[in-house]
Amino acid sequence: MTLLEVSDQAGGRKVVMVCKDGVTYWDVLDAGEATPIVIHPALEPKELGDLVTYCQNNGLVPARDALIAFLRERGDARLDSDPLFVVRALWFIRSRATGDNQVPTEEVMQWAIEQSLLQERKLVQNHQVIERYCAATQQA
């Protein structure tokens, strides 16, 4: 699983997963809610690597281990079913870190989880708007 950080339509950045074709990405793993999007230079893609590489290159190994333990303690199924969710949470944890190789507090991990969920909800809503737009233009 190769990860990218790309610009989003709202002027921010988001973490996405590169599809097997190498030219498109998923920003939501639910294929019923989203379709792959072309990786375009205008999105200013920044390669993050896979989860292990991303954590090693960004001093997130202790944060990754703490987040995994935090999610396991709570029986959060997304740990095993949604790797993009885990990476997003780590990406948000990194935005709050004051240095490398830190273990985030439970409050920071909970905040990062909430931010990950919020970002995913916004992405799903965006895909729904695009789907409605495409359906309307096909009818016209």
Short mmCIF file of C-alpha atoms in Angstrom, two decimals:
data_model
loop_
_atom_site.label_atom_id
_atom_site.label_comp_id
_atom_site.label_asym_id
_atom_site.label_seq_id
_atom_site.Cartn_x
_atom_site.Cartn_y
_atom_site.Cartn_z
CA MET A 1 0.00 0.00 0.00
CA THR A 2 1.64 3.22 -1.20
CA LEU A 3 0.49 6.44 0.39
CA LEU A 4 0.45 9.99 -0.91
CA GLU A 5 -0.33 13.35 0.57
CA VAL A 6 -2.27 15.48 -1.94
CA SER A 7 -4.09 18.79 -2.05
CA ASP A 8 -7.83 18.63 -1.61
CA GLN A 9 -10.57 20.78 -3.13
CA ALA A 10 -10.94 22.82 0.07
CA GLY A 11 -7.35 24.06 -0.03
CA GLY A 12 -6.01 21.61 2.57
CA ARG A 13 -4.10 18.37 2.31
CA LYS A 14 -5.18 14.77 2.75
CA VAL A 15 -3.65 11.30 2.86
CA VAL A 16 -4.67 8.90 0.10
CA MET A 17 -3.82 5.38 -1.04
CA VAL A 18 -2.44 4.76 -4.54
CA CYS A 19 -4.43 2.22 -6.59
CA LYS A 20 -2.76 -0.80 -8.16
CA ASP A 21 -2.71 0.98 -11.54
CA GLY A 22 -0.31 3.58 -10.10
CA VAL A 23 -2.11 6.53 -11.72
CA THR A 24 -5.20 6.86 -9.52
CA TYR A 25 -5.86 7.00 -5.79
CA TRP A 26 -8.53 6.20 -3.24
CA ASP A 27 -9.30 8.76 -0.55
CA VAL A 28 -12.13 6.58 0.82
CA LEU A 29 -11.82 2.80 0.84
CA ASP A 30 -15.55 2.11 0.43
CA ALA A 31 -15.87 1.50 -3.32
CA GLY A 32 -19.62 2.02 -3.01
CA GLU A 33 -19.04 5.57 -1.79
CA ALA A 34 -16.10 6.62 -3.94
CA THR A 35 -14.36 6.12 -7.24
CA PRO A 36 -10.62 6.36 -7.88
CA ILE A 37 -9.28 9.82 -8.71
CA VAL A 38 -6.42 10.52 -11.13
CA ILE A 39 -3.14 11.58 -9.54
CA HIS A 40 -2.50 14.94 -11.19
CA PRO A 41 0.49 17.28 -10.71
CA ALA A 42 -1.94 20.06 -9.74
CA LEU A 43 -2.64 18.08 -6.55
CA GLU A 44 1.04 18.49 -5.58
CA PRO A 45 1.40 14.81 -4.62
CA LYS A 46 4.02 13.99 -2.01
CA GLU A 47 4.95 10.32 -1.68
CA LEU A 48 4.76 9.04 1.88
CA GLY A 49 5.68 5.41 1.11
CA ASP A 50 3.99 2.53 2.89
CA LEU A 51 2.91 2.62 6.54
CA VAL A 52 6.24 1.31 7.87
CA THR A 53 8.30 3.73 5.78
CA TYR A 54 6.05 6.67 6.63
CA CYS A 55 6.36 5.97 10.34
CA GLN A 56 10.13 5.45 10.20
CA ASN A 57 10.78 8.56 8.10
CA ASN A 58 8.63 10.78 10.32
CA GLY A 59 9.53 9.59 13.80
CA LEU A 60 6.11 8.01 14.24
CA VAL A 61 7.03 4.46 15.27
CA PRO A 62 6.20 5.04 18.97
CA ALA A 63 3.04 6.92 17.96
CA ARG A 64 2.03 4.06 15.65
CA ASP A 65 2.51 1.51 18.40
CA ALA A 66 0.58 3.65 20.89
CA LEU A 67 -2.26 4.24 18.43
CA ILE A 68 -2.52 0.52 17.63
CA ALA A 69 -2.66 -0.31 21.35
CA PHE A 70 -5.22 2.47 21.91
CA LEU A 71 -7.46 1.15 19.11
CA ARG A 72 -7.06 -2.48 20.23
CA GLU A 73 -8.01 -1.60 23.83
CA ARG A 74 -11.23 -0.12 22.51
CA GLY A 75 -11.95 -2.99 20.13
CA ASP A 76 -11.93 -0.62 17.16
CA ALA A 77 -12.46 -2.79 14.07
CA ARG A 78 -11.04 -0.12 11.76
CA LEU A 79 -7.58 -1.11 12.93
CA ASP A 80 -7.84 -4.28 10.86
CA SER A 81 -10.33 -3.20 8.20
CA ASP A 82 -9.28 0.32 7.21
CA PRO A 83 -5.53 0.93 6.87
CA LEU A 84 -6.19 4.39 5.46
CA PHE A 85 -7.97 5.35 8.70
CA VAL A 86 -4.89 4.37 10.74
CA VAL A 87 -2.56 6.35 8.49
CA ARG A 88 -4.85 9.39 8.62
CA ALA A 89 -4.87 9.26 12.41
CA LEU A 90 -1.06 9.09 12.43
CA TRP A 91 -0.92 11.98 9.96
CA PHE A 92 -3.02 14.08 12.34
CA ILE A 93 -0.92 12.96 15.33
CA ARG A 94 2.18 14.12 13.45
CA SER A 95 0.61 17.56 13.01
CA ARG A 96 0.45 17.88 16.81
CA ALA A 97 3.88 16.41 17.57
CA THR A 98 6.58 18.68 18.93
CA GLY A 99 9.36 16.29 17.97
CA ASP A 100 10.18 12.84 16.64
CA ASN A 101 9.63 9.53 18.40
CA GLN A 102 7.08 10.84 20.88
CA VAL A 103 4.24 8.84 22.36
CA PRO A 104 1.06 10.88 21.97
CA THR A 105 -1.33 11.34 24.86
CA GLU A 106 -4.71 9.64 24.83
CA GLU A 107 -6.26 13.06 24.24
CA VAL A 108 -4.15 13.61 21.12
CA MET A 109 -4.95 10.12 19.83
CA GLN A 110 -8.67 10.64 20.41
CA TRP A 111 -8.47 14.02 18.64
CA ALA A 112 -6.61 12.43 15.70
CA ILE A 113 -9.24 9.70 15.43
CA GLU A 114 -12.01 12.31 15.42
CA GLN A 115 -10.20 14.34 12.76
CA SER A 116 -9.75 11.21 10.63
CA LEU A 117 -13.45 10.43 10.84
CA LEU A 118 -14.39 14.02 10.07
CA GLN A 119 -12.12 14.06 7.03
CA GLU A 120 -13.58 10.78 5.78
CA ARG A 121 -17.16 12.06 6.20
CA LYS A 122 -16.28 15.17 4.20
CA LEU A 123 -14.69 13.06 1.48
CA VAL A 124 -17.74 10.79 1.26
CA GLN A 125 -19.98 13.87 1.01
CA ASN A 126 -17.76 15.24 -1.76
CA HIS A 127 -18.01 11.97 -3.70
CA GLN A 128 -21.81 12.05 -3.30
CA VAL A 129 -21.96 15.59 -4.72
CA ILE A 130 -19.79 14.54 -7.67
CA GLU A 131 -22.00 11.50 -8.28
CA ARG A 132 -25.15 13.66 -8.28
CA TYR A 133 -23.50 16.16 -10.63
CA CYS A 134 -22.46 13.41 -13.04
CA ALA A 135 -25.94 11.88 -12.97
CA ALA A 136 -27.53 15.28 -13.65
CA THR A 137 -25.21 16.02 -16.58
CA GLN A 138 -25.94 12.61 -18.12
CA GLN A 139 -29.67 13.32 -17.99
CA ALA A 140 -29.30 16.75 -19.59
#
